[in-house]
Amino acid sequence: EQVFKDNGIETEIILVGNKDIRGCIACGSCYEKGKCVFNDMVNELALKFEEADGLVVASPVYYASANATLIACLDRLFYSSRFDKTMKVGASVVCARRGGCSATFDELNKYFTISDMPIASGQYWNCIHGRKVGEAALDEEGKQTMRGVARNMVFLMKSIALGKEAFGLPEKEKKVYT
């Protein structure tokens, strides 16, 4: 977070892992209403996400995957929000005791890659290690990776803003469904 502040990037941390967020039921109401039928924090997050230039998604690793509530939130957030996410920068970061980081990292990145969002990366997979509260602060390599991810995300967001100003967004073809 400090890297973002040092570079003039506004941030907001929103915790979802302990919230009551149900999963998507693919009802399609969002196509008609422009928002999810379940009126919880997902619809509030969609408004914030639409205004943002980037999104960092962070999760602890539970049973070799991300927090289930976070996944329910992301499924609905990305599925129900109809605004163009093209060139919003995404970064996923994960924390685990030992294993499951790369699987969780891949799981979280799918939301960005299906939405025309470039992904900020670092010197290693975007992970840090620790089990108990405060242990991740002891992982010097992990902290260095997180700082690098943040610096690269800042660079991408600023570069994309300049590119949009000069060239606009990339042209899109009409979607073809197979």
PDB file of C-alpha atoms in Angstrom:
ATOM      1  CA  GLU A   1       0.000   0.000   0.000  1.00  0.00           C
ATOM      2  CA  GLN A   2       2.889   2.366   0.745  1.00  0.00           C
ATOM      3  CA  VAL A   3       4.222   2.103  -2.820  1.00  0.00           C
ATOM      4  CA  PHE A   4       0.849   3.231  -4.148  1.00  0.00           C
ATOM      5  CA  LYS A   5       0.704   6.166  -1.734  1.00  0.00           C
ATOM      6  CA  ASP A   6       4.278   7.186  -2.577  1.00  0.00           C
ATOM      7  CA  ASN A   7       3.224   7.347  -6.240  1.00  0.00           C
ATOM      8  CA  GLY A   8       0.025   9.322  -5.721  1.00  0.00           C
ATOM      9  CA  ILE A   9      -2.331   6.380  -6.235  1.00  0.00           C
ATOM     10  CA  GLU A  10      -5.465   6.373  -4.074  1.00  0.00           C
ATOM     11  CA  THR A  11      -6.293   3.024  -2.504  1.00  0.00           C
ATOM     12  CA  GLU A  12      -9.126   1.503  -0.562  1.00  0.00           C
ATOM     13  CA  ILE A  13      -8.910  -1.815   1.244  1.00  0.00           C
ATOM     14  CA  ILE A  14     -12.139  -3.793   1.330  1.00  0.00           C
ATOM     15  CA  LEU A  15     -12.303  -7.056   3.263  1.00  0.00           C
ATOM     16  CA  VAL A  16     -14.774  -9.604   1.922  1.00  0.00           C
ATOM     17  CA  GLY A  17     -13.586 -12.926   3.335  1.00  0.00           C
ATOM     18  CA  ASN A  18     -15.663 -12.675   6.491  1.00  0.00           C
ATOM     19  CA  LYS A  19     -18.787 -11.210   4.857  1.00  0.00           C
ATOM     20  CA  ASP A  20     -22.039 -12.981   4.049  1.00  0.00           C
ATOM     21  CA  ILE A  21     -21.765 -13.190   0.244  1.00  0.00           C
ATOM     22  CA  ARG A  22     -23.564 -15.934  -1.605  1.00  0.00           C
ATOM     23  CA  GLY A  23     -22.436 -17.455  -4.865  1.00  0.00           C
ATOM     24  CA  CYS A  24     -23.726 -16.702  -8.339  1.00  0.00           C
ATOM     25  CA  ILE A  25     -26.716 -18.744  -9.505  1.00  0.00           C
ATOM     26  CA  ALA A  26     -26.404 -17.690 -13.182  1.00  0.00           C
ATOM     27  CA  CYS A  27     -29.999 -16.410 -13.172  1.00  0.00           C
ATOM     28  CA  GLY A  28     -29.225 -13.744 -15.788  1.00  0.00           C
ATOM     29  CA  SER A  29     -31.076 -10.986 -13.923  1.00  0.00           C
ATOM     30  CA  CYS A  30     -27.959  -8.828 -14.133  1.00  0.00           C
ATOM     31  CA  TYR A  31     -28.447  -8.615 -17.916  1.00  0.00           C
ATOM     32  CA  GLU A  32     -31.838  -6.992 -17.369  1.00  0.00           C
ATOM     33  CA  LYS A  33     -31.140  -4.993 -14.209  1.00  0.00           C
ATOM     34  CA  GLY A  34     -27.505  -4.007 -14.773  1.00  0.00           C
ATOM     35  CA  LYS A  35     -26.581  -5.347 -11.343  1.00  0.00           C
ATOM     36  CA  CYS A  36     -26.706  -8.561  -9.379  1.00  0.00           C
ATOM     37  CA  VAL A  37     -30.096  -9.679  -8.092  1.00  0.00           C
ATOM     38  CA  PHE A  38     -28.552 -10.298  -4.654  1.00  0.00           C
ATOM     39  CA  ASN A  39     -28.294  -6.811  -3.219  1.00  0.00           C
ATOM     40  CA  ASP A  40     -25.216  -7.052  -1.032  1.00  0.00           C
ATOM     41  CA  MET A  41     -21.731  -5.572  -1.099  1.00  0.00           C
ATOM     42  CA  VAL A  42     -21.026  -7.002  -4.579  1.00  0.00           C
ATOM     43  CA  ASN A  43     -23.190  -4.284  -6.165  1.00  0.00           C
ATOM     44  CA  GLU A  44     -21.382  -1.645  -4.083  1.00  0.00           C
ATOM     45  CA  LEU A  45     -18.014  -3.048  -5.169  1.00  0.00           C
ATOM     46  CA  ALA A  46     -19.093  -2.941  -8.813  1.00  0.00           C
ATOM     47  CA  LEU A  47     -19.589   0.842  -8.599  1.00  0.00           C
ATOM     48  CA  LYS A  48     -16.123   1.287  -7.065  1.00  0.00           C
ATOM     49  CA  PHE A  49     -14.527  -1.088  -9.570  1.00  0.00           C
ATOM     50  CA  GLU A  50     -16.053   0.779 -12.505  1.00  0.00           C
ATOM     51  CA  GLU A  51     -14.358   4.002 -11.352  1.00  0.00           C
ATOM     52  CA  ALA A  52     -10.999   2.376 -10.545  1.00  0.00           C
ATOM     53  CA  ASP A  53      -7.959   2.120 -12.810  1.00  0.00           C
ATOM     54  CA  GLY A  54      -6.882  -1.133 -11.198  1.00  0.00           C
ATOM     55  CA  LEU A  55      -7.825  -3.888  -8.817  1.00  0.00           C
ATOM     56  CA  VAL A  56      -5.656  -5.873  -6.413  1.00  0.00           C
ATOM     57  CA  VAL A  57      -7.233  -9.101  -5.220  1.00  0.00           C
ATOM     58  CA  ALA A  58      -5.559 -10.751  -2.242  1.00  0.00           C
ATOM     59  CA  SER A  59      -6.348 -14.065  -0.598  1.00  0.00           C
ATOM     60  CA  PRO A  60      -4.983 -16.440   1.953  1.00  0.00           C
ATOM     61  CA  VAL A  61      -4.619 -19.987   0.664  1.00  0.00           C
ATOM     62  CA  TYR A  62      -7.140 -22.428   2.133  1.00  0.00           C
ATOM     63  CA  TYR A  63      -6.959 -26.045   1.007  1.00  0.00           C
ATOM     64  CA  ALA A  64      -4.821 -25.108  -2.030  1.00  0.00           C
ATOM     65  CA  SER A  65      -7.258 -22.434  -3.228  1.00  0.00           C
ATOM     66  CA  ALA A  66      -8.569 -18.967  -2.449  1.00  0.00           C
ATOM     67  CA  ASN A  67     -11.030 -17.981   0.254  1.00  0.00           C
ATOM     68  CA  ALA A  68     -14.439 -19.292  -0.881  1.00  0.00           C
ATOM     69  CA  THR A  69     -16.276 -16.083   0.011  1.00  0.00           C
ATOM     70  CA  LEU A  70     -13.813 -14.094  -2.101  1.00  0.00           C
ATOM     71  CA  ILE A  71     -14.414 -16.409  -5.064  1.00  0.00           C
ATOM     72  CA  ALA A  72     -18.195 -16.055  -4.682  1.00  0.00           C
ATOM     73  CA  CYS A  73     -17.732 -12.276  -4.625  1.00  0.00           C
ATOM     74  CA  LEU A  74     -15.452 -12.230  -7.681  1.00  0.00           C
ATOM     75  CA  ASP A  75     -17.705 -14.568  -9.667  1.00  0.00           C
ATOM     76  CA  ARG A  76     -20.643 -12.251  -9.160  1.00  0.00           C
ATOM     77  CA  LEU A  77     -18.628  -9.022  -9.466  1.00  0.00           C
ATOM     78  CA  PHE A  78     -17.134  -9.926 -12.817  1.00  0.00           C
ATOM     79  CA  TYR A  79     -20.235 -11.681 -14.187  1.00  0.00           C
ATOM     80  CA  SER A  80     -22.845  -9.120 -13.194  1.00  0.00           C
ATOM     81  CA  SER A  81     -20.962  -5.898 -13.917  1.00  0.00           C
ATOM     82  CA  ARG A  82     -21.480  -4.873 -17.539  1.00  0.00           C
ATOM     83  CA  PHE A  83     -18.961  -2.016 -17.768  1.00  0.00           C
ATOM     84  CA  ASP A  84     -15.880  -2.371 -19.962  1.00  0.00           C
ATOM     85  CA  LYS A  85     -12.901  -3.530 -17.902  1.00  0.00           C
ATOM     86  CA  THR A  86     -10.466  -3.245 -20.812  1.00  0.00           C
ATOM     87  CA  MET A  87      -7.047  -2.022 -19.643  1.00  0.00           C
ATOM     88  CA  LYS A  88      -7.929  -1.785 -15.962  1.00  0.00           C
ATOM     89  CA  VAL A  89      -4.839  -3.293 -14.342  1.00  0.00           C
ATOM     90  CA  GLY A  90      -5.265  -6.371 -12.200  1.00  0.00           C
ATOM     91  CA  ALA A  91      -2.948  -7.921  -9.647  1.00  0.00           C
ATOM     92  CA  SER A  92      -3.562 -10.958  -7.519  1.00  0.00           C
ATOM     93  CA  VAL A  93      -1.515 -11.636  -4.402  1.00  0.00           C
ATOM     94  CA  VAL A  94      -1.682 -14.686  -2.195  1.00  0.00           C
ATOM     95  CA  CYS A  95      -0.405 -15.752   1.196  1.00  0.00           C
ATOM     96  CA  ALA A  96       0.150 -19.329   2.343  1.00  0.00           C
ATOM     97  CA  ARG A  97       2.051 -21.284   4.927  1.00  0.00           C
ATOM     98  CA  ARG A  98       3.744 -23.393   2.232  1.00  0.00           C
ATOM     99  CA  GLY A  99       1.835 -24.855  -0.707  1.00  0.00           C
ATOM    100  CA  GLY A 100      -1.024 -23.750  -2.895  1.00  0.00           C
ATOM    101  CA  CYS A 101       0.241 -20.290  -3.804  1.00  0.00           C
ATOM    102  CA  SER A 102       0.646 -20.853  -7.535  1.00  0.00           C
ATOM    103  CA  ALA A 103      -2.741 -22.597  -7.860  1.00  0.00           C
ATOM    104  CA  THR A 104      -4.465 -19.756  -5.994  1.00  0.00           C
ATOM    105  CA  PHE A 105      -2.538 -17.153  -8.005  1.00  0.00           C
ATOM    106  CA  ASP A 106      -3.763 -18.805 -11.226  1.00  0.00           C
ATOM    107  CA  GLU A 107      -7.322 -19.045  -9.870  1.00  0.00           C
ATOM    108  CA  LEU A 108      -7.467 -15.312  -9.137  1.00  0.00           C
ATOM    109  CA  ASN A 109      -5.857 -14.224 -12.408  1.00  0.00           C
ATOM    110  CA  LYS A 110      -8.641 -15.839 -14.454  1.00  0.00           C
ATOM    111  CA  TYR A 111     -10.926 -12.916 -13.630  1.00  0.00           C
ATOM    112  CA  PHE A 112      -8.493 -10.479 -15.222  1.00  0.00           C
ATOM    113  CA  THR A 113      -7.654 -12.541 -18.288  1.00  0.00           C
ATOM    114  CA  ILE A 114     -11.317 -12.984 -19.256  1.00  0.00           C
ATOM    115  CA  SER A 115     -11.881  -9.224 -18.952  1.00  0.00           C
ATOM    116  CA  ASP A 116      -9.162  -7.731 -21.195  1.00  0.00           C
ATOM    117  CA  MET A 117      -7.248  -6.619 -18.105  1.00  0.00           C
ATOM    118  CA  PRO A 118      -3.439  -6.588 -18.098  1.00  0.00           C
ATOM    119  CA  ILE A 119      -1.881  -8.271 -15.061  1.00  0.00           C
ATOM    120  CA  ALA A 120       0.825  -6.728 -12.890  1.00  0.00           C
ATOM    121  CA  SER A 121       3.514  -9.197 -11.952  1.00  0.00           C
ATOM    122  CA  GLY A 122       6.774  -9.092 -10.050  1.00  0.00           C
ATOM    123  CA  GLN A 123      10.068 -10.904  -9.663  1.00  0.00           C
ATOM    124  CA  TYR A 124       8.312 -14.109  -8.594  1.00  0.00           C
ATOM    125  CA  TRP A 125       4.743 -15.320  -8.433  1.00  0.00           C
ATOM    126  CA  ASN A 126       2.788 -12.765  -6.425  1.00  0.00           C
ATOM    127  CA  CYS A 127       2.950 -14.612  -3.140  1.00  0.00           C
ATOM    128  CA  ILE A 128       4.167 -14.208   0.389  1.00  0.00           C
ATOM    129  CA  HIS A 129       4.509 -16.855   3.071  1.00  0.00           C
ATOM    130  CA  GLY A 130       3.234 -16.995   6.615  1.00  0.00           C
ATOM    131  CA  ARG A 131       0.652 -18.906   8.591  1.00  0.00           C
ATOM    132  CA  LYS A 132      -0.145 -16.922  11.712  1.00  0.00           C
ATOM    133  CA  VAL A 133      -0.941 -13.205  11.884  1.00  0.00           C
ATOM    134  CA  GLY A 134       2.296 -11.269  11.464  1.00  0.00           C
ATOM    135  CA  GLU A 135       4.381 -14.112  10.035  1.00  0.00           C
ATOM    136  CA  ALA A 136       4.207 -12.805   6.455  1.00  0.00           C
ATOM    137  CA  ALA A 137       5.950  -9.649   7.683  1.00  0.00           C
ATOM    138  CA  LEU A 138       9.021 -11.857   8.256  1.00  0.00           C
ATOM    139  CA  ASP A 139       9.164 -13.013   4.615  1.00  0.00           C
ATOM    140  CA  GLU A 140      11.676 -10.535   3.153  1.00  0.00           C
ATOM    141  CA  GLU A 141      11.578 -12.052  -0.339  1.00  0.00           C
ATOM    142  CA  GLY A 142       7.776 -12.009  -0.311  1.00  0.00           C
ATOM    143  CA  LYS A 143       7.686  -8.365   0.796  1.00  0.00           C
ATOM    144  CA  GLN A 144      10.149  -7.460  -1.957  1.00  0.00           C
ATOM    145  CA  THR A 145       7.928  -9.254  -4.480  1.00  0.00           C
ATOM    146  CA  MET A 146       4.868  -7.328  -3.240  1.00  0.00           C
ATOM    147  CA  ARG A 147       6.684  -3.987  -3.565  1.00  0.00           C
ATOM    148  CA  GLY A 148       7.716  -4.907  -7.113  1.00  0.00           C
ATOM    149  CA  VAL A 149       4.160  -5.873  -8.032  1.00  0.00           C
ATOM    150  CA  ALA A 150       2.907  -2.539  -6.676  1.00  0.00           C
ATOM    151  CA  ARG A 151       5.574  -0.571  -8.593  1.00  0.00           C
ATOM    152  CA  ASN A 152       4.766  -2.453 -11.797  1.00  0.00           C
ATOM    153  CA  MET A 153       1.053  -1.873 -11.278  1.00  0.00           C
ATOM    154  CA  VAL A 154       1.642   1.869 -10.800  1.00  0.00           C
ATOM    155  CA  PHE A 155       3.721   1.945 -13.990  1.00  0.00           C
ATOM    156  CA  LEU A 156       1.071   0.057 -15.960  1.00  0.00           C
ATOM    157  CA  MET A 157      -1.787   2.248 -14.742  1.00  0.00           C
ATOM    158  CA  LYS A 158       0.104   5.454 -15.533  1.00  0.00           C
ATOM    159  CA  SER A 159       1.267   4.148 -18.921  1.00  0.00           C
ATOM    160  CA  ILE A 160      -2.220   3.008 -19.858  1.00  0.00           C
ATOM    161  CA  ALA A 161      -3.654   6.404 -18.867  1.00  0.00           C
ATOM    162  CA  LEU A 162      -1.166   8.079 -21.225  1.00  0.00           C
ATOM    163  CA  GLY A 163      -1.925   5.546 -23.948  1.00  0.00           C
ATOM    164  CA  LYS A 164      -5.683   6.042 -23.625  1.00  0.00           C
ATOM    165  CA  GLU A 165      -5.190   9.783 -23.904  1.00  0.00           C
ATOM    166  CA  ALA A 166      -3.066   9.449 -27.039  1.00  0.00           C
ATOM    167  CA  PHE A 167      -4.633   6.438 -28.743  1.00  0.00           C
ATOM    168  CA  GLY A 168      -7.854   5.438 -26.975  1.00  0.00           C
ATOM    169  CA  LEU A 169      -8.620   1.838 -26.092  1.00  0.00           C
ATOM    170  CA  PRO A 170      -7.850  -1.086 -28.408  1.00  0.00           C
ATOM    171  CA  GLU A 171     -10.476  -1.816 -31.040  1.00  0.00           C
ATOM    172  CA  LYS A 172     -12.804  -4.690 -30.170  1.00  0.00           C
ATOM    173  CA  GLU A 173     -14.394  -7.162 -32.488  1.00  0.00           C
ATOM    174  CA  LYS A 174     -17.973  -8.305 -32.063  1.00  0.00           C
ATOM    175  CA  LYS A 175     -17.884 -11.416 -29.865  1.00  0.00           C
ATOM    176  CA  VAL A 176     -18.267 -14.765 -31.512  1.00  0.00           C
ATOM    177  CA  TYR A 177     -19.570 -17.574 -29.333  1.00  0.00           C
ATOM    178  CA  THR A 178     -18.707 -21.192 -30.059  1.00  0.00           C
TER     179      THR A 178
END
